[in-house]
Amino acid sequence: MELTAYLNKNIDYLFRRALSAAMRNPRESTFLLRQAHRQARAAAKRRRSEQTGQAVPAFLIASVASACNLRCAGCYARADGACNTEEACLLPAARWAELFEEAAAMGISFILLAGGEPLTRVDVLEAAARVPSAVFPVLTNGTLFDAAVLRLFDRHRNLVPVCSIEGGQTETDARRGAGVYHLLEQTWRAFRARGILFGVSVTVTAENHLRVTEAAFLGGLRAKGCGVVLFVEYVPADANASLHPPDDAQRAAYSARLLTLQTVYPDLILIAFPGDEAKTGGCLAAGRGFFHISASGGAEPCPFAPVSDVDLHTGSLADALRSPLFCALRENGMLAMAHDGGCALFGKKAELESLAGTE
């Protein structure tokens, strides 16, 4: 099956599962039903674009903030300098609003808001809320949800909070700081009281892959009201990192467990990233399935490959998809190369800069 059809089929499946899980929540199910129709139109746009020779990805990752209130051990964003962007270089909320509108018009279905900590840019969240045809998973540490921000998420169901954890309280507090998991549980109770669909993003390592794919672990999250679990393979920030990405055998084992767990918990949406690259012909970065916009406006292949040859302060998303860097990556086979860990491009900055002409 060709890539666009494969991704469209999986997005349709995702919405059908979400709708089934939300049937006891009238407000959420109404939103999801309306959104499923919007996503069908977006999929049709992507098919038409592919027929004209310019494929449009289904996903966009937007690092809308460089500031963060936590200092998590081994944070890749701090390691590559993304959390040190000068405020004057950041994309303003008005420009983010234009990019979100452009993305939705092109047929991009999901715009993942990341950081830094995206809740430090409430102005950008408000801009996203005004684009109802796209879904905005907000990848957050979950500690900054005050009453005003909760109201924003309650009113605009296209903003979907996804809170980052490492496992249970012990693992999460060890990496993110003492007391963080307790704050997360308070936030989850607030979501549940308002009927807000929320998820968690679990960092999967060689050390925790068994723990985070236990039925009891997922059952505990489900009992707290969680509806989506995103499993993201750990990418080491430096050679001295204390954690390690899963090896091939561990990856195959936990992927098989997730398939079983999806039948055990049919009302939980389980998503693995980067997913099965064998089925997609390699990594989905550089516009094959997604690309990344940095807080300073650089169009990058992915968050772990901070190299750009298009500045989105002035350039368009169409410019980014046609950029020499993205085109070279889609054509030269680098995205399909065997690699360790969850990112095909991590650690290849020199090669990427050569392709972008920025070395």
Coordinates of C-alpha atoms in Angstrom, one line a residue:
M1 CA 0.0 0.0 0.0
E2 CA 1.4 3.4 -0.9
L3 CA 2.3 5.7 1.9
T4 CA -0.5 8.4 1.7
A5 CA -3.2 5.7 1.6
Y6 CA -1.5 3.8 4.5
L7 CA -1.4 6.9 6.7
N8 CA -5.0 8.0 5.7
K9 CA -6.2 4.5 6.6
N10 CA -4.5 4.6 10.0
I11 CA -5.9 8.1 10.8
D12 CA -9.4 6.9 9.9
Y13 CA -8.9 3.9 12.3
L14 CA -7.7 6.3 15.0
F15 CA -10.8 8.4 14.8
R16 CA -13.1 5.4 14.8
R17 CA -11.4 4.0 17.9
A18 CA -11.6 7.5 19.6
L19 CA -15.3 7.8 18.7
S20 CA -16.1 4.4 20.1
A21 CA -14.2 5.1 23.3
A22 CA -16.0 8.5 23.8
M23 CA -19.6 7.3 23.4
R24 CA -20.4 7.8 27.1
N25 CA -19.1 11.5 26.8
P26 CA -21.7 13.3 24.6
R27 CA -19.7 16.5 24.2
E28 CA -16.5 14.7 23.3
S29 CA -18.3 12.2 20.9
T30 CA -20.0 15.2 19.2
F31 CA -16.6 16.8 18.6
L32 CA -15.0 13.6 17.4
L33 CA -17.9 12.9 14.9
R34 CA -17.6 16.4 13.5
Q35 CA -13.8 16.0 13.4
A36 CA -14.0 12.7 11.6
H37 CA -15.8 14.4 8.7
R38 CA -13.2 17.2 8.6
Q39 CA -10.4 14.6 8.6
A40 CA -12.0 12.8 5.6
R41 CA -11.9 16.1 3.7
A42 CA -8.2 16.6 4.8
A43 CA -7.4 13.1 3.5
A44 CA -9.0 13.9 0.2
K45 CA -6.8 17.1 -0.1
R46 CA -3.7 15.0 0.6
R47 CA -4.6 12.5 -2.1
R48 CA -5.1 15.3 -4.6
S49 CA -1.8 16.9 -3.7
E50 CA 0.0 13.6 -4.2
Q51 CA -1.5 13.3 -7.6
T52 CA 0.0 16.7 -8.6
G53 CA 3.4 15.6 -7.4
Q54 CA 3.6 17.4 -4.1
A55 CA 2.7 15.1 -1.2
V56 CA 1.4 16.8 1.9
P57 CA 2.1 15.1 5.3
A58 CA -0.7 14.2 7.7
F59 CA 1.3 15.5 10.7
L60 CA 3.2 18.6 11.7
I61 CA 5.2 19.0 14.9
A62 CA 5.4 22.7 16.0
S63 CA 7.8 23.6 18.9
V64 CA 6.0 26.8 19.8
A65 CA 8.0 27.6 22.9
S66 CA 11.6 27.6 24.0
A67 CA 11.0 28.2 27.7
C68 CA 10.3 25.4 30.1
N69 CA 9.6 25.4 33.9
L70 CA 11.3 22.0 34.4
R71 CA 14.8 20.7 33.8
C72 CA 14.3 17.1 33.0
A73 CA 17.4 14.8 33.0
G74 CA 18.6 14.1 29.4
C75 CA 16.2 16.6 27.7
Y76 CA 17.0 16.7 24.0
A77 CA 15.5 20.2 23.6
R78 CA 18.0 21.6 26.1
A79 CA 20.8 19.5 24.7
D80 CA 20.4 20.9 21.1
G81 CA 19.8 24.5 22.4
A82 CA 16.1 24.7 21.6
C83 CA 15.4 25.9 25.1
N84 CA 17.8 28.8 24.8
T85 CA 16.2 30.6 21.8
E86 CA 16.3 34.4 22.3
E87 CA 12.8 35.8 22.6
A88 CA 13.3 38.2 19.7
C89 CA 13.9 35.2 17.4
L90 CA 10.7 33.3 18.4
L91 CA 7.9 33.2 15.9
P92 CA 5.1 35.5 17.1
A93 CA 1.6 34.1 17.8
A94 CA 0.2 35.9 14.8
R95 CA 2.7 34.1 12.5
W96 CA 1.9 30.8 14.2
A97 CA -1.8 31.5 13.5
E98 CA -1.0 32.0 9.8
L99 CA 1.0 28.7 9.6
F100 CA -1.8 26.8 11.4
E101 CA -4.3 28.1 8.8
E102 CA -2.0 27.2 5.9
A103 CA -1.4 23.7 7.3
A104 CA -5.1 23.1 7.7
A105 CA -5.8 24.4 4.2
M106 CA -3.2 22.0 2.8
G107 CA -4.8 19.0 4.5
I108 CA -2.5 18.5 7.5
S109 CA -4.7 16.8 10.0
F110 CA -2.7 16.8 13.3
I111 CA -0.4 19.6 14.5
L112 CA 1.5 18.5 17.6
L113 CA 2.4 21.5 19.8
A114 CA 5.6 21.0 21.7
G115 CA 8.4 23.0 23.2
G116 CA 10.0 23.8 25.6
E117 CA 6.7 23.8 27.4
P118 CA 3.9 24.9 25.1
L119 CA 1.8 26.2 28.0
T120 CA 4.3 29.0 28.4
R121 CA 2.8 30.3 25.1
V122 CA -0.9 30.6 25.8
D123 CA -1.2 33.1 23.0
V124 CA -0.2 30.4 20.5
L125 CA -2.6 27.9 22.1
E126 CA -5.4 30.5 21.6
A127 CA -4.4 30.8 17.9
A128 CA -4.5 27.0 17.5
A129 CA -8.0 26.9 19.1
R130 CA -9.3 29.1 16.3
V131 CA -8.4 26.5 13.7
P132 CA -11.1 23.8 14.3
S133 CA -10.3 21.8 11.2
A134 CA -7.1 20.5 12.7
V135 CA -6.4 18.6 15.9
F136 CA -3.7 19.9 18.2
P137 CA -2.2 17.4 20.6
V138 CA -0.4 19.5 23.1
L139 CA 2.7 17.7 24.4
T140 CA 3.1 19.2 27.9
N141 CA 4.7 18.4 31.2
G142 CA 1.3 19.0 32.7
T143 CA 2.3 21.3 35.6
L144 CA 0.9 24.6 34.4
F145 CA -2.8 24.0 34.0
D146 CA -4.4 26.9 35.9
A147 CA -8.1 27.7 35.8
A148 CA -7.8 29.9 32.7
V149 CA -5.9 27.3 30.7
L150 CA -8.3 24.5 31.8
R151 CA -11.2 26.7 30.5
L152 CA -9.4 27.1 27.1
F153 CA -9.0 23.4 26.7
D154 CA -12.6 22.8 27.9
R155 CA -14.0 25.2 25.3
H156 CA -11.9 24.1 22.4
R157 CA -11.8 20.3 22.1
N158 CA -9.4 20.4 19.2
L159 CA -6.7 21.1 21.8
V160 CA -5.9 17.7 23.3
P161 CA -3.5 17.6 26.3
V162 CA -0.9 14.9 26.2
C163 CA 1.2 14.8 29.4
S164 CA 4.7 13.5 29.5
I165 CA 5.6 10.7 31.9
E166 CA 8.4 8.1 32.3
G167 CA 6.2 5.4 33.9
G168 CA 4.8 5.7 37.4
Q169 CA 5.6 8.2 40.1
T170 CA 9.1 6.9 40.9
E171 CA 10.3 7.0 37.3
T172 CA 8.6 10.3 36.4
D173 CA 9.8 12.1 39.5
A174 CA 13.3 10.7 39.1
R175 CA 13.7 12.3 35.7
R176 CA 11.3 15.4 36.0
G177 CA 11.7 16.4 39.6
A178 CA 10.1 15.5 43.0
G179 CA 6.4 16.1 43.1
V180 CA 5.8 16.3 39.4
Y181 CA 3.7 13.1 39.2
H182 CA 1.5 14.4 42.1
L183 CA 0.8 17.6 40.1
L184 CA 0.0 15.5 37.0
E185 CA -2.5 13.5 38.9
Q186 CA -4.2 16.7 40.1
T187 CA -4.3 17.9 36.4
W188 CA -5.8 14.6 35.3
R189 CA -8.5 14.8 37.9
A190 CA -9.4 18.3 36.5
F191 CA -9.6 16.9 33.0
R192 CA -11.8 14.1 34.0
A193 CA -14.1 16.4 36.0
R194 CA -14.6 18.4 32.8
G195 CA -14.9 15.4 30.4
I196 CA -11.7 16.5 28.5
L197 CA -10.1 13.8 26.4
F198 CA -6.5 13.6 27.5
G199 CA -3.5 11.4 26.9
V200 CA 0.0 10.7 28.2
S201 CA 3.3 10.4 26.3
V202 CA 5.5 7.7 27.7
T203 CA 9.3 7.8 27.0
V204 CA 10.2 4.2 26.2
T205 CA 13.7 3.1 27.1
A206 CA 15.7 -0.1 27.4
E207 CA 15.2 0.2 31.1
N208 CA 11.5 0.6 31.3
H209 CA 10.0 -1.0 28.2
L210 CA 8.6 -4.0 30.2
R211 CA 7.1 -1.8 32.9
V212 CA 5.3 0.6 30.6
T213 CA 3.7 -2.1 28.5
E214 CA 2.3 -4.1 31.4
A215 CA -1.5 -4.5 31.4
A216 CA -1.5 -3.2 35.0
F217 CA 0.3 0.0 34.1
L218 CA -2.1 0.8 31.3
G219 CA -5.1 -0.2 33.4
G220 CA -3.9 2.3 36.0
L221 CA -3.8 5.1 33.5
R222 CA -7.2 4.2 32.2
A223 CA -8.6 4.3 35.7
K224 CA -7.3 7.9 36.0
G225 CA -9.3 8.9 32.9
C226 CA -6.5 8.6 30.3
G227 CA -7.8 7.9 26.7
V228 CA -4.6 8.0 24.6
V229 CA -1.1 6.6 25.3
L230 CA 1.7 7.7 23.0
F231 CA 4.8 5.6 23.3
V232 CA 7.9 7.6 22.2
E233 CA 11.2 5.8 21.9
Y234 CA 13.9 7.6 23.9
V235 CA 16.6 9.4 21.9
P236 CA 19.7 10.1 24.0
A237 CA 20.7 13.7 24.3
D238 CA 24.4 12.9 24.6
A239 CA 26.9 10.0 24.8
N240 CA 26.9 10.1 28.6
A241 CA 23.1 9.6 29.0
S242 CA 22.1 7.2 31.8
L243 CA 19.2 5.9 29.8
H244 CA 19.3 3.9 26.6
P245 CA 16.9 3.4 23.7
P246 CA 15.4 0.0 23.2
D247 CA 17.3 -2.4 21.0
D248 CA 15.8 -4.2 18.0
A249 CA 14.7 -7.2 20.1
Q250 CA 13.2 -5.1 22.8
R251 CA 11.4 -2.9 20.2
A252 CA 9.9 -6.0 18.6
A253 CA 8.8 -7.4 21.9
Y254 CA 7.1 -4.3 23.2
S255 CA 5.4 -3.7 19.8
A256 CA 3.9 -7.2 20.0
R257 CA 2.7 -6.5 23.6
L258 CA 1.0 -3.3 22.4
L259 CA -0.9 -5.2 19.8
T260 CA -2.2 -7.6 22.5
L261 CA -3.0 -4.7 24.9
Q262 CA -5.0 -2.9 22.3
T263 CA -7.5 -5.8 22.5
V264 CA -7.4 -5.9 26.3
Y265 CA -8.2 -2.1 26.4
P266 CA -10.3 -1.4 23.3
D267 CA -11.2 2.1 24.8
L268 CA -7.5 3.1 25.0
I269 CA -5.8 4.5 21.9
L270 CA -2.2 3.2 21.9
I271 CA 0.2 4.8 19.4
A272 CA 3.9 4.0 19.0
F273 CA 6.4 6.5 17.6
P274 CA 8.3 6.2 15.3
G275 CA 6.2 3.1 14.6
D276 CA 6.7 0.4 12.1
E277 CA 9.2 1.9 9.7
A278 CA 9.3 -1.3 7.6
K279 CA 5.7 -0.7 6.7
T280 CA 6.3 3.0 5.8
G281 CA 9.5 2.5 3.9
G282 CA 11.6 4.2 6.5
C283 CA 11.5 7.3 8.7
L284 CA 8.5 9.6 8.1
A285 CA 10.5 12.8 8.6
A286 CA 11.2 15.6 6.1
G287 CA 7.6 15.7 4.9
R288 CA 7.1 12.0 4.2
G289 CA 4.6 11.8 7.1
F290 CA 5.6 14.9 9.2
F291 CA 8.1 17.6 9.6
H292 CA 9.1 20.0 12.4
I293 CA 9.0 23.8 12.9
S294 CA 11.4 25.1 15.6
A295 CA 10.4 27.8 18.0
S296 CA 12.6 30.2 15.9
G297 CA 10.8 29.3 12.7
G298 CA 13.1 26.8 11.1
A299 CA 11.5 24.1 9.0
E300 CA 13.4 21.0 10.1
P301 CA 13.1 17.3 9.1
C302 CA 12.2 16.3 12.7
P303 CA 12.8 17.6 16.3
F304 CA 15.9 15.5 16.6
A305 CA 17.5 16.9 13.5
P306 CA 17.7 20.7 14.1
V307 CA 18.9 21.7 10.6
S308 CA 16.9 24.0 8.3
D309 CA 17.2 25.8 4.9
V310 CA 13.8 27.5 5.1
D311 CA 12.9 30.3 7.5
L312 CA 9.1 30.3 8.2
H313 CA 9.2 33.9 9.5
T314 CA 8.6 34.6 5.8
G315 CA 8.6 31.3 4.0
S316 CA 5.6 29.1 3.5
L317 CA 4.9 25.5 4.4
A318 CA 4.9 24.7 0.7
D319 CA 8.4 26.2 0.5
A320 CA 9.5 23.9 3.3
L321 CA 8.2 20.8 1.6
R322 CA 10.0 21.8 -1.6
S323 CA 13.2 22.7 0.1
P324 CA 16.5 21.2 -1.1
L325 CA 17.0 19.6 2.3
F326 CA 13.7 17.9 2.5
C327 CA 13.8 16.8 -1.2
A328 CA 17.3 15.4 -0.8
L329 CA 16.3 13.4 2.3
R330 CA 13.2 11.9 0.6
E331 CA 15.3 10.9 -2.4
N332 CA 18.7 9.8 -1.1
G333 CA 17.8 6.9 1.0
M334 CA 19.0 8.3 4.3
L335 CA 15.5 8.0 5.9
A336 CA 15.4 4.3 5.1
M337 CA 18.9 3.5 6.5
A338 CA 19.2 1.1 9.5
H339 CA 19.8 3.0 12.7
D340 CA 20.0 2.6 16.5
G341 CA 17.2 4.1 18.7
G342 CA 14.0 5.9 17.7
C343 CA 15.5 8.4 15.1
A344 CA 17.1 7.8 11.8
L345 CA 18.6 11.3 11.6
F346 CA 19.8 11.8 15.2
G347 CA 23.6 12.3 15.3
K348 CA 23.8 13.1 11.5
K349 CA 24.0 16.9 11.8
A350 CA 27.1 17.3 9.6
E351 CA 25.4 15.3 6.8
L352 CA 22.2 17.3 7.1
E353 CA 24.0 20.6 7.1
S354 CA 25.8 19.5 3.9
L355 CA 22.5 18.7 2.2
A356 CA 21.0 22.0 3.4
G357 CA 24.1 24.0 2.3
T358 CA 24.5 25.5 5.8
E359 CA 27.8 23.7 6.8

